[in-house]
Amino acid sequence: MRIEHLRTMLLLFGAMLIGMVLLACGGGGGSPGVTGAVPPPASTGSLAVSASGLPAGVNAALRVTGPNNYLQELTQSQTLANLAPGSYNVSASPVTSGGVTYQPAPASQAATISAGATTAATVSYGSGPLTLVTTQVVAGLDNPTWLTAPPGERRLFVTERAGRVRIVENGITRDQPYLDIGARVSTEGEGGLLSLAFDPQFDRNGYFYVYYTDLQRNIVVERFSAGATATAANPTSGLVILRIPHPTYQNHFGGQLAFGPDGYLYLGTGDGGGAGDPQGNARNLASLLGKLLRIDVAGVSAAQPYAIPAANPYRDAAGRRPEIWAFGLRNPWRFSFDASQLYLTDVGQDLREEVNIVAAAQAGLDYGWNVMEGTLCYAAATCERAGLTLPVFEYDHGANDVNGCSITGGFVYRGRALPELAGRYFYSDYCGGYLKSFLVTGTSIVEQRDWEIADIGAIVSFGQDAEGELYLLTSGGAIHKIGRGATQ
């Protein structure tokens, strides 16, 4: 009985299902079904984005934008449906994999979407040896010495040796200087306004610091404040932080100040000038010349323009200047920080140029001048190396200074335009005029490369903008941006 009852129920269910299908089809022949891709609805369109040229497993980097704030990120070929008619943009970014960067072509393209139609956009990735070129950003500056920008700022702030800070925006130098302290700056010898550093809290406190030589040939660090508008600082806001006597000679003023990863202000001072440090300043811990100094400028006042950080090595040492962080330097024209690392270049005497690379937290290091010039004993057949910190990288001037005569220290690249160069340190030479780089791996220097840029003149300094992109400043008054060359 149970089997017969089940059979009856199945027959009734089948009859009901057939009836429902016939009613839905109106008793006619019915639909044959969908046999191909669904066409765009009559009121919208589609965009078929195709990406090719990347190795298997490597994602593309595509972005589609359009009307009504439309935004879609893609990592592979894909068709976007139900798009409102209008103009769309397909942009593609470089992709790096396995040490190779693949460049998109085109990097940006427009696509017009029409109702009821499908539009195609194709991006082809390709790879080739990386080349670098320099593109002139601006010319006509008066002996530019430094270029920087506070975080989030698209403008460039450039110091001119005569005592002015200029704003460069979209390739144009503003006529009105951001700051002009020329009346108190001496350009005698190697002096002048040599660098600028924005306070890490500049967006809140408006402070920035300049490094210059005054009319008495002293090294001066002075703090200024931003003005009522973004185009000019407050010229009456100056507070002298530190003044270092620099008697007798007109060279070796050092020239840079920068905030370290610890938030303290670092200064690189020259040894006071003259061949061979005749005054013996570099290794004299009672002198601030020939040193890397570290001071605390947070919450300072006219009564106490700076404080000594607790970890400074000579903070409580009698007869030694507590500002000293490291010593034994000849003329540290430029230095830079990369996360927890310090890259400190020192201009040599007659034979060697050097780059010292140490942990930024290492205090009290003796870089050896004037016992050593690079890894060579200076003016002596033998010398005592014990306790000295020798350079990680150096180069010889060569016959007739074929390799250079005065190193121009730069930065470790951390920008976004050239991702395959992340971690490479860039440097130049005033006499060489080249652009070179290397990579530090542990204690080894690898990937040394001369980028064979076009001759742009004597390179005085590097600069770095808020995006981490690098610039070259020349003695002729031009600024050039380092960028990607054509794919070969």
CSV table of C-alpha atoms in Angstrom, one decimal:
chain,number,residue,atom,x,y,z
A,1,MET,CA,0.0,0.0,0.0
A,2,ARG,CA,2.8,2.4,0.8
A,3,ILE,CA,4.4,1.8,-2.6
A,4,GLU,CA,1.1,2.4,-4.5
A,5,HIS,CA,0.4,5.5,-2.5
A,6,LEU,CA,3.9,6.9,-3.4
A,7,ARG,CA,3.5,6.1,-7.1
A,8,THR,CA,0.1,8.0,-7.1
A,9,MET,CA,1.6,11.0,-5.5
A,10,LEU,CA,4.5,11.2,-8.0
A,11,LEU,CA,2.0,11.0,-10.9
A,12,LEU,CA,-0.1,13.8,-9.5
A,13,PHE,CA,3.0,16.0,-9.0
A,14,GLY,CA,4.2,15.4,-12.5
A,15,ALA,CA,0.9,16.4,-14.0
A,16,MET,CA,0.8,19.6,-11.9
A,17,LEU,CA,4.4,20.6,-13.1
A,18,ILE,CA,3.5,20.0,-16.8
A,19,GLY,CA,0.4,22.2,-16.4
A,20,MET,CA,2.4,25.0,-14.8
A,21,VAL,CA,4.9,25.0,-17.6
A,22,LEU,CA,2.2,25.1,-20.3
A,23,LEU,CA,0.5,28.0,-18.5
A,24,ALA,CA,3.8,29.9,-18.3
A,25,CYS,CA,4.5,29.4,-22.0
A,26,GLY,CA,1.0,30.3,-23.1
A,27,GLY,CA,0.6,27.0,-24.7
A,28,GLY,CA,3.1,28.0,-27.5
A,29,GLY,CA,6.4,26.7,-28.5
A,30,GLY,CA,8.4,28.4,-25.6
A,31,SER,CA,11.8,30.2,-25.6
A,32,PRO,CA,14.9,28.5,-27.1
A,33,GLY,CA,17.1,29.9,-24.2
A,34,VAL,CA,20.2,32.1,-24.1
A,35,THR,CA,22.9,30.8,-26.5
A,36,GLY,CA,25.5,33.7,-26.3
A,37,ALA,CA,26.8,36.7,-24.3
A,38,VAL,CA,24.1,38.9,-22.9
A,39,PRO,CA,24.1,42.2,-24.9
A,40,PRO,CA,24.2,45.5,-23.0
A,41,PRO,CA,20.8,46.8,-22.1
A,42,ALA,CA,19.5,49.5,-24.4
A,43,SER,CA,20.2,52.2,-21.9
A,44,THR,CA,23.7,51.2,-20.8
A,45,GLY,CA,27.0,50.1,-22.4
A,46,SER,CA,30.0,47.9,-21.6
A,47,LEU,CA,33.7,48.3,-21.5
A,48,ALA,CA,36.0,45.4,-22.4
A,49,VAL,CA,39.4,46.0,-20.8
A,50,SER,CA,42.2,43.8,-22.0
A,51,ALA,CA,45.6,43.6,-20.4
A,52,SER,CA,48.5,41.6,-21.9
A,53,GLY,CA,52.2,41.1,-21.7
A,54,LEU,CA,52.6,40.2,-18.0
A,55,PRO,CA,54.0,36.8,-16.9
A,56,ALA,CA,51.5,34.2,-15.6
A,57,GLY,CA,50.4,34.9,-12.1
A,58,VAL,CA,51.3,38.6,-12.2
A,59,ASN,CA,48.4,41.0,-11.8
A,60,ALA,CA,47.9,44.1,-13.8
A,61,ALA,CA,47.3,47.5,-12.1
A,62,LEU,CA,44.4,49.1,-13.9
A,63,ARG,CA,41.9,51.8,-12.8
A,64,VAL,CA,38.7,52.8,-14.6
A,65,THR,CA,37.0,56.1,-13.8
A,66,GLY,CA,34.0,57.7,-15.2
A,67,PRO,CA,30.7,59.6,-14.8
A,68,ASN,CA,28.9,59.7,-11.4
A,69,ASN,CA,32.2,59.1,-9.5
A,70,TYR,CA,32.6,55.6,-11.1
A,71,LEU,CA,35.7,53.9,-10.0
A,72,GLN,CA,36.8,50.3,-10.6
A,73,GLU,CA,40.2,48.7,-9.9
A,74,LEU,CA,41.2,45.8,-12.1
A,75,THR,CA,44.0,43.2,-11.9
A,76,GLN,CA,43.2,41.3,-15.1
A,77,SER,CA,41.2,41.5,-18.3
A,78,GLN,CA,37.6,42.0,-17.6
A,79,THR,CA,34.4,43.3,-19.2
A,80,LEU,CA,32.5,46.0,-17.1
A,81,ALA,CA,28.8,45.9,-17.9
A,82,ASN,CA,25.9,48.3,-17.2
A,83,LEU,CA,27.9,51.4,-17.5
A,84,ALA,CA,26.2,54.8,-17.9
A,85,PRO,CA,27.0,56.3,-21.3
A,86,GLY,CA,29.8,58.9,-21.3
A,87,SER,CA,33.6,59.3,-21.3
A,88,TYR,CA,35.7,56.9,-19.2
A,89,ASN,CA,39.4,56.8,-18.5
A,90,VAL,CA,41.5,53.7,-18.2
A,91,SER,CA,44.8,54.2,-16.5
A,92,ALA,CA,47.5,51.7,-15.9
A,93,SER,CA,50.4,51.7,-13.5
A,94,PRO,CA,53.8,49.9,-13.8
A,95,VAL,CA,54.0,46.5,-12.2
A,96,THR,CA,57.2,45.1,-10.7
A,97,SER,CA,57.8,41.4,-10.3
A,98,GLY,CA,61.0,39.4,-9.8
A,99,GLY,CA,63.0,42.6,-10.0
A,100,VAL,CA,61.6,43.5,-13.4
A,101,THR,CA,59.3,46.4,-13.9
A,102,TYR,CA,56.7,46.1,-16.7
A,103,GLN,CA,55.6,49.4,-18.2
A,104,PRO,CA,52.0,49.8,-19.5
A,105,ALA,CA,51.2,51.3,-22.9
A,106,PRO,CA,49.3,53.4,-23.1
A,107,ALA,CA,49.5,54.5,-19.5
A,108,SER,CA,46.2,56.4,-19.9
A,109,GLN,CA,43.4,56.3,-22.5
A,110,ALA,CA,39.9,57.5,-23.0
A,111,ALA,CA,37.0,55.3,-23.8
A,112,THR,CA,33.5,56.5,-24.8
A,113,ILE,CA,30.7,54.3,-23.7
A,114,SER,CA,27.5,54.3,-25.9
A,115,ALA,CA,24.1,52.9,-25.0
A,116,GLY,CA,23.7,49.3,-26.2
A,117,ALA,CA,27.3,48.9,-27.3
A,118,THR,CA,30.6,47.5,-26.1
A,119,THR,CA,33.8,49.5,-26.2
A,120,ALA,CA,37.3,48.0,-26.1
A,121,ALA,CA,40.3,49.3,-24.2
A,122,THR,CA,43.7,47.5,-24.6
A,123,VAL,CA,46.7,47.8,-22.3
A,124,SER,CA,50.0,46.1,-23.3
A,125,TYR,CA,52.7,45.6,-20.7
A,126,GLY,CA,56.4,45.4,-21.7
A,127,SER,CA,59.7,45.2,-20.0
A,128,GLY,CA,63.2,46.5,-20.9
A,129,PRO,CA,66.4,47.7,-19.3
A,130,LEU,CA,65.7,50.6,-17.0
A,131,THR,CA,67.2,53.9,-18.0
A,132,LEU,CA,67.1,57.2,-16.2
A,133,VAL,CA,66.9,60.7,-17.6
A,134,THR,CA,66.8,64.2,-16.0
A,135,THR,CA,64.2,66.7,-17.0
A,136,GLN,CA,64.7,70.3,-16.3
A,137,VAL,CA,62.1,71.6,-13.9
A,138,VAL,CA,63.2,75.2,-13.6
A,139,ALA,CA,66.2,77.4,-14.5
A,140,GLY,CA,67.4,80.9,-13.6
A,141,LEU,CA,67.8,80.4,-9.9
A,142,ASP,CA,70.7,82.1,-8.1
A,143,ASN,CA,73.1,79.4,-6.9
A,144,PRO,CA,70.5,76.9,-5.6
A,145,THR,CA,71.8,74.8,-2.7
A,146,TRP,CA,68.9,72.7,-1.4
A,147,LEU,CA,65.5,71.5,-2.3
A,148,THR,CA,62.8,70.1,0.0
A,149,ALA,CA,59.1,70.2,0.8
A,150,PRO,CA,57.0,69.4,3.9
A,151,PRO,CA,54.7,66.3,3.8
A,152,GLY,CA,51.7,66.6,1.5
A,153,GLU,CA,53.1,69.7,-0.3
A,154,ARG,CA,53.3,69.7,-4.0
A,155,ARG,CA,55.4,72.8,-4.2
A,156,LEU,CA,59.2,72.8,-4.0
A,157,PHE,CA,61.1,75.0,-1.5
A,158,VAL,CA,64.6,75.9,-2.8
A,159,THR,CA,67.3,77.7,-0.9
A,160,GLU,CA,69.5,80.1,-2.8
A,161,ARG,CA,73.0,80.7,-1.5
A,162,ALA,CA,72.6,84.5,-1.3
A,163,GLY,CA,70.0,84.0,1.5
A,164,ARG,CA,66.6,83.5,-0.1
A,165,VAL,CA,64.1,80.6,0.0
A,166,ARG,CA,62.2,80.3,-3.2
A,167,ILE,CA,58.9,78.5,-4.0
A,168,VAL,CA,58.8,76.6,-7.3
A,169,GLU,CA,55.3,75.6,-8.4
A,170,ASN,CA,54.5,73.8,-11.7
A,171,GLY,CA,57.9,74.8,-13.1
A,172,ILE,CA,57.6,78.5,-12.2
A,173,THR,CA,59.5,80.3,-9.5
A,174,ARG,CA,57.5,82.7,-7.6
A,175,ASP,CA,58.8,86.3,-7.8
A,176,GLN,CA,58.4,86.9,-4.1
A,177,PRO,CA,60.8,84.8,-2.0
A,178,TYR,CA,59.2,82.6,0.8
A,179,LEU,CA,62.0,84.0,3.0
A,180,ASP,CA,64.8,86.5,2.4
A,181,ILE,CA,67.5,86.8,5.0
A,182,GLY,CA,70.2,88.0,2.5
A,183,ALA,CA,71.1,91.0,4.7
A,184,ARG,CA,72.5,88.6,7.4
A,185,VAL,CA,74.1,85.9,5.1
A,186,SER,CA,77.7,85.9,4.0
A,187,THR,CA,78.6,84.1,0.7
A,188,GLU,CA,82.3,84.4,1.3
A,189,GLY,CA,84.2,81.3,0.3
A,190,GLU,CA,81.9,78.3,0.6
A,191,GLY,CA,79.4,80.1,2.8
A,192,GLY,CA,75.8,81.1,2.2
A,193,LEU,CA,72.3,79.8,2.9
A,194,LEU,CA,73.0,76.1,2.6
A,195,SER,CA,69.9,74.1,3.6
A,196,LEU,CA,66.5,74.1,5.1
A,197,ALA,CA,64.5,71.6,7.2
A,198,PHE,CA,60.8,71.6,8.0
A,199,ASP,CA,59.8,70.7,11.5
A,200,PRO,CA,58.1,67.2,11.6
A,201,GLN,CA,55.1,69.0,13.1
A,202,PHE,CA,55.2,71.8,10.5
A,203,ASP,CA,51.5,71.4,9.6
A,204,ARG,CA,50.7,72.3,13.3
A,205,ASN,CA,53.5,74.6,14.5
A,206,GLY,CA,54.7,76.2,11.2
A,207,TYR,CA,58.4,76.0,12.2
A,208,PHE,CA,61.3,75.5,9.8
A,209,TYR,CA,65.0,75.8,10.3
A,210,VAL,CA,67.7,77.2,8.1
A,211,TYR,CA,71.5,76.6,8.1
A,212,TYR,CA,73.7,79.6,6.9
A,213,THR,CA,76.9,81.5,7.5
A,214,ASP,CA,76.5,85.0,8.9
A,215,LEU,CA,78.5,88.2,8.3
A,216,GLN,CA,81.1,87.2,10.9
A,217,ARG,CA,81.6,83.8,9.2
A,218,ASN,CA,79.8,81.9,12.0
A,219,ILE,CA,77.6,78.8,11.2
A,220,VAL,CA,74.1,79.7,12.3
A,221,VAL,CA,71.0,77.6,12.7
A,222,GLU,CA,67.9,79.7,12.9
A,223,ARG,CA,64.2,78.9,13.3
A,224,PHE,CA,61.4,80.7,11.5
A,225,SER,CA,57.7,80.5,11.4
A,226,ALA,CA,55.2,80.2,8.5
A,227,GLY,CA,53.4,83.4,7.7
A,228,ALA,CA,49.8,84.4,7.5
A,229,THR,CA,49.7,83.0,3.9
A,230,ALA,CA,51.2,79.9,2.3
A,231,THR,CA,53.4,82.0,0.0
A,232,ALA,CA,55.6,83.8,2.6
A,233,ALA,CA,57.1,83.1,5.9
A,234,ASN,CA,57.1,85.5,8.8
A,235,PRO,CA,60.5,87.3,8.4
A,236,THR,CA,60.4,88.7,12.0
A,237,SER,CA,59.9,85.3,13.6
A,238,GLY,CA,63.6,84.3,13.6
A,239,LEU,CA,65.0,82.6,16.7
A,240,VAL,CA,68.7,81.7,16.6
A,241,ILE,CA,69.0,78.1,17.8
A,242,LEU,CA,72.8,77.7,17.6
A,243,ARG,CA,75.8,79.9,16.5
A,244,ILE,CA,79.1,78.2,15.9
A,245,PRO,CA,82.3,80.2,15.5
A,246,HIS,CA,84.2,79.4,12.3
A,247,PRO,CA,87.3,81.7,12.4
A,248,THR,CA,90.2,81.9,10.0
A,249,TYR,CA,89.2,80.0,6.9
A,250,GLN,CA,86.5,80.5,4.3
A,251,ASN,CA,85.8,76.8,3.6
A,252,HIS,CA,84.4,73.6,5.2
A,253,PHE,CA,81.2,75.0,6.7
A,254,GLY,CA,79.5,71.7,6.3
A,255,GLY,CA,76.0,72.7,5.2
A,256,GLN,CA,73.1,70.5,6.2
A,257,LEU,CA,70.5,70.1,8.9
A,258,ALA,CA,67.8,67.4,9.0
A,259,PHE,CA,65.4,65.8,11.4
A,260,GLY,CA,66.2,62.2,12.2
A,261,PRO,CA,63.8,59.3,12.7
A,262,ASP,CA,64.0,60.1,16.4
A,263,GLY,CA,62.6,63.6,15.9
A,264,TYR,CA,65.8,65.3,16.9
A,265,LEU,CA,67.6,67.9,14.7
A,266,TYR,CA,71.0,66.8,13.2
A,267,LEU,CA,73.7,69.2,11.9
A,268,GLY,CA,76.7,68.3,9.8
A,269,THR,CA,79.5,70.9,10.4
A,270,GLY,CA,82.9,71.2,8.6
A,271,ASP,CA,86.2,71.1,10.3
A,272,GLY,CA,86.8,74.8,10.1
A,273,GLY,CA,88.7,74.8,6.8
A,274,GLY,CA,92.3,74.7,5.7
A,275,ALA,CA,94.1,71.7,4.3
A,276,GLY,CA,94.4,68.8,6.7
A,277,ASP,CA,92.4,70.3,9.5
A,278,PRO,CA,95.3,72.5,10.8
A,279,GLN,CA,93.3,73.6,13.9
A,280,GLY,CA,92.6,70.0,14.8
A,281,ASN,CA,88.9,70.5,15.2
A,282,ALA,CA,87.5,67.3,13.8
A,283,ARG,CA,88.7,65.1,16.6
A,284,ASN,CA,88.5,67.7,19.4
A,285,LEU,CA,85.5,67.0,21.5
A,286,ALA,CA,85.5,70.5,22.9
A,287,SER,CA,84.8,71.9,19.4
A,288,LEU,CA,81.6,71.7,17.4
A,289,LEU,CA,83.4,71.8,14.1
A,290,GLY,CA,84.0,68.6,12.1
A,291,LYS,CA,81.0,66.9,13.8
A,292,LEU,CA,77.6,65.5,13.4
A,293,LEU,CA,75.5,67.3,16.1
A,294,ARG,CA,72.2,66.2,17.6
A,295,ILE,CA,69.9,68.6,19.5
A,296,ASP,CA,66.3,68.7,20.7
A,297,VAL,CA,64.4,71.7,19.4
A,298,ALA,CA,60.9,70.8,20.6
A,299,GLY,CA,59.4,73.4,23.0
A,300,VAL,CA,62.4,75.7,22.9
A,301,SER,CA,62.5,79.4,23.8
A,302,ALA,CA,64.8,82.4,23.5
A,303,ALA,CA,66.1,81.6,27.0
A,304,GLN,CA,66.8,77.9,26.1
A,305,PRO,CA,67.0,77.6,22.3
A,306,TYR,CA,67.7,73.8,22.4
A,307,ALA,CA,68.0,70.9,24.8
A,308,ILE,CA,70.4,68.0,24.8
A,309,PRO,CA,68.8,64.6,24.1
A,310,ALA,CA,69.4,62.1,27.0
A,311,ALA,CA,71.2,59.6,24.8
A,312,ASN,CA,73.8,62.0,23.4
A,313,PRO,CA,77.2,60.4,24.2
A,314,TYR,CA,78.8,63.4,25.8
A,315,ARG,CA,75.8,64.9,27.6
A,316,ASP,CA,77.4,64.6,31.0
A,317,ALA,CA,81.1,64.5,30.1
A,318,ALA,CA,83.3,67.3,31.4
A,319,GLY,CA,85.2,69.2,28.8
A,320,ARG,CA,83.2,67.7,25.9
A,321,ARG,CA,80.4,69.4,24.0
A,322,PRO,CA,77.1,67.6,24.8
A,323,GLU,CA,75.7,68.5,21.3
A,324,ILE,CA,78.2,66.1,19.6
A,325,TRP,CA,76.7,62.9,18.2
A,326,ALA,CA,79.7,61.8,16.1
A,327,PHE,CA,83.1,63.3,15.2
A,328,GLY,CA,86.1,63.0,12.9
A,329,LEU,CA,84.5,64.6,9.9
A,330,ARG,CA,86.2,66.8,7.3
A,331,ASN,CA,83.3,68.4,5.4
A,332,PRO,CA,80.0,66.5,5.6
A,333,TRP,CA,78.2,68.6,3.0
A,334,ARG,CA,75.3,66.2,2.7
A,335,PHE,CA,73.7,63.4,4.7
A,336,SER,CA,70.4,61.6,4.8
A,337,PHE,CA,68.3,59.1,6.8
A,338,ASP,CA,66.6,56.1,5.4
A,339,ALA,CA,64.4,54.6,8.1
A,340,SER,CA,66.8,53.5,10.8
A,341,GLN,CA,70.0,54.0,8.7
A,342,LEU,CA,72.2,57.1,8.3
A,343,TYR,CA,74.0,57.7,5.0
A,344,LEU,CA,76.7,60.3,5.8
A,345,THR,CA,79.1,61.5,3.0
A,346,ASP,CA,82.3,63.2,3.8
A,347,VAL,CA,84.2,65.2,1.2
A,348,GLY,CA,87.9,64.1,0.9
A,349,GLN,CA,91.1,66.0,0.8
A,350,ASP,CA,93.0,65.0,-2.3
A,351,LEU,CA,92.5,61.3,-2.9
A,352,ARG,CA,89.3,59.7,-1.6
A,353,GLU,CA,85.5,60.4,-1.3
A,354,GLU,CA,83.5,58.4,1.2
A,355,VAL,CA,80.0,57.3,2.2
A,356,ASN,CA,79.5,56.2,5.8
A,357,ILE,CA,76.5,54.0,6.4
A,358,VAL,CA,75.6,53.2,10.0
A,359,ALA,CA,72.5,52.6,12.2
A,360,ALA,CA,71.0,56.0,13.0
A,361,ALA,CA,71.0,55.1,16.7
A,362,GLN,CA,74.8,54.6,16.9
A,363,ALA,CA,76.3,57.4,18.9
A,364,GLY,CA,79.9,58.5,19.6
A,365,LEU,CA,81.4,57.2,16.3
A,366,ASP,CA,84.8,58.5,15.2
A,367,TYR,CA,84.9,58.7,11.4
A,368,GLY,CA,88.6,59.1,11.4
A,369,TRP,CA,89.5,62.5,9.9
A,370,ASN,CA,92.3,63.7,10.0
A,371,VAL,CA,93.9,60.3,10.8
A,372,MET,CA,92.3,58.7,7.8
A,373,GLU,CA,91.0,59.9,4.4
A,374,GLY,CA,88.6,57.2,3.5
A,375,THR,CA,90.4,54.0,4.2
A,376,LEU,CA,93.8,55.5,3.6
A,377,CYS,CA,96.1,56.9,6.3
A,378,TYR,CA,96.2,60.7,5.8
A,379,ALA,CA,99.7,62.1,5.1
A,380,ALA,CA,101.3,59.2,6.7
A,381,ALA,CA,102.6,55.7,5.8
A,382,THR,CA,100.9,54.1,8.7
A,383,CYS,CA,98.2,55.1,11.2
A,384,GLU,CA,96.2,53.7,14.1
A,385,ARG,CA,92.8,52.5,12.9
A,386,ALA,CA,91.6,51.1,16.2
A,387,GLY,CA,88.3,52.6,17.3
A,388,LEU,CA,87.7,54.3,13.9
A,389,THR,CA,84.5,53.9,11.8
A,390,LEU,CA,85.7,53.4,8.2
A,391,PRO,CA,83.5,54.1,5.2
A,392,VAL,CA,81.3,51.4,3.7
A,393,PHE,CA,81.8,52.9,0.3
A,394,GLU,CA,84.5,55.1,-1.2
A,395,TYR,CA,86.1,56.0,-4.5
A,396,ASP,CA,89.5,57.4,-5.6
A,397,HIS,CA,89.7,60.7,-7.4
A,398,GLY,CA,91.9,59.0,-10.1
A,399,ALA,CA,94.3,60.7,-12.4
A,400,ASN,CA,93.2,64.3,-13.2
A,401,ASP,CA,90.1,63.7,-11.0
A,402,VAL,CA,88.7,61.4,-13.6
A,403,ASN,CA,86.3,59.9,-11.0
A,404,GLY,CA,85.5,63.1,-9.3
A,405,CYS,CA,86.9,65.5,-6.7
A,406,SER,CA,84.0,66.3,-4.2
A,407,ILE,CA,81.2,63.9,-3.4
A,408,THR,CA,77.6,65.2,-3.5
A,409,GLY,CA,75.6,62.9,-1.2
A,410,GLY,CA,72.0,62.1,-2.0
A,411,PHE,CA,69.2,59.9,-0.8
A,412,VAL,CA,68.0,56.3,-0.8
A,413,TYR,CA,65.2,56.2,-3.3
A,414,ARG,CA,61.7,55.6,-1.8
A,415,GLY,CA,59.5,57.3,-4.4
A,416,ARG,CA,56.7,55.6,-6.3
A,417,ALA,CA,57.6,56.5,-9.9
A,418,LEU,CA,60.5,54.0,-10.1
A,419,PRO,CA,59.5,51.2,-7.8
A,420,GLU,CA,62.3,48.9,-9.0
A,421,LEU,CA,64.9,51.3,-7.6
A,422,ALA,CA,63.6,51.2,-4.0
A,423,GLY,CA,66.5,51.0,-1.5
A,424,ARG,CA,69.2,52.2,-4.0
A,425,TYR,CA,71.4,55.1,-2.7
A,426,PHE,CA,72.0,57.9,-5.3
A,427,TYR,CA,75.0,60.2,-5.2
A,428,SER,CA,77.0,62.4,-7.6
A,429,ASP,CA,80.2,64.4,-7.6
A,430,TYR,CA,80.7,68.1,-8.2
A,431,CYS,CA,83.6,67.5,-10.6
A,432,GLY,CA,82.2,64.3,-12.1
A,433,GLY,CA,78.7,65.6,-12.9
A,434,TYR,CA,77.3,62.0,-13.1
A,435,LEU,CA,74.4,60.2,-11.4
A,436,LYS,CA,75.4,56.9,-9.8
A,437,SER,CA,73.8,54.5,-7.3
A,438,PHE,CA,74.4,51.4,-5.3
A,439,LEU,CA,72.5,49.0,-3.0
A,440,VAL,CA,73.5,47.9,0.4
A,441,THR,CA,72.9,44.3,1.4
A,442,GLY,CA,74.2,43.5,4.8
A,443,THR,CA,77.8,44.7,4.7
A,444,SER,CA,78.1,44.5,0.9
A,445,ILE,CA,77.8,47.1,-1.8
A,446,VAL,CA,76.1,45.7,-4.9
A,447,GLU,CA,74.4,46.9,-8.1
A,448,GLN,CA,76.9,49.8,-8.5
A,449,ARG,CA,75.7,51.7,-11.6
A,450,ASP,CA,76.4,54.8,-13.6
A,451,TRP,CA,73.2,55.9,-15.1
A,452,GLU,CA,74.9,57.8,-17.9
A,453,ILE,CA,72.7,60.9,-17.8
A,454,ALA,CA,73.2,63.8,-20.1
A,455,ASP,CA,75.7,66.5,-19.0
A,456,ILE,CA,73.7,69.1,-17.0
A,457,GLY,CA,76.7,70.8,-15.4
A,458,ALA,CA,78.3,70.7,-11.9
A,459,ILE,CA,75.9,69.0,-9.4
A,460,VAL,CA,75.8,70.9,-6.2
A,461,SER,CA,73.1,69.0,-4.3
A,462,PHE,CA,70.3,66.5,-4.4
A,463,GLY,CA,66.8,67.4,-3.5
A,464,GLN,CA,63.8,65.3,-2.4
A,465,ASP,CA,60.1,66.3,-2.7
A,466,ALA,CA,57.2,65.3,-0.6
A,467,GLU,CA,56.6,62.2,-2.8
A,468,GLY,CA,60.1,60.9,-2.4
A,469,GLU,CA,61.2,61.8,-5.9
A,470,LEU,CA,64.7,63.0,-6.4
A,471,TYR,CA,66.1,66.2,-8.0
A,472,LEU,CA,69.6,67.5,-9.0
A,473,LEU,CA,70.6,71.1,-8.4
A,474,THR,CA,73.3,72.6,-10.6
A,475,SER,CA,75.7,75.4,-10.1
A,476,GLY,CA,74.2,77.0,-13.2
A,477,GLY,CA,71.0,77.6,-11.4
A,478,ALA,CA,68.8,74.8,-12.9
A,479,ILE,CA,66.9,72.0,-11.1
A,480,HIS,CA,66.4,68.7,-12.9
A,481,LYS,CA,64.1,65.9,-11.9
A,482,ILE,CA,65.3,62.3,-12.1
A,483,GLY,CA,62.8,60.1,-14.0
A,484,ARG,CA,62.4,57.1,-16.2
A,485,GLY,CA,63.9,57.0,-19.6
A,486,ALA,CA,62.4,55.4,-22.7
A,487,THR,CA,62.1,51.6,-22.6
A,488,GLN,CA,64.8,50.1,-24.9
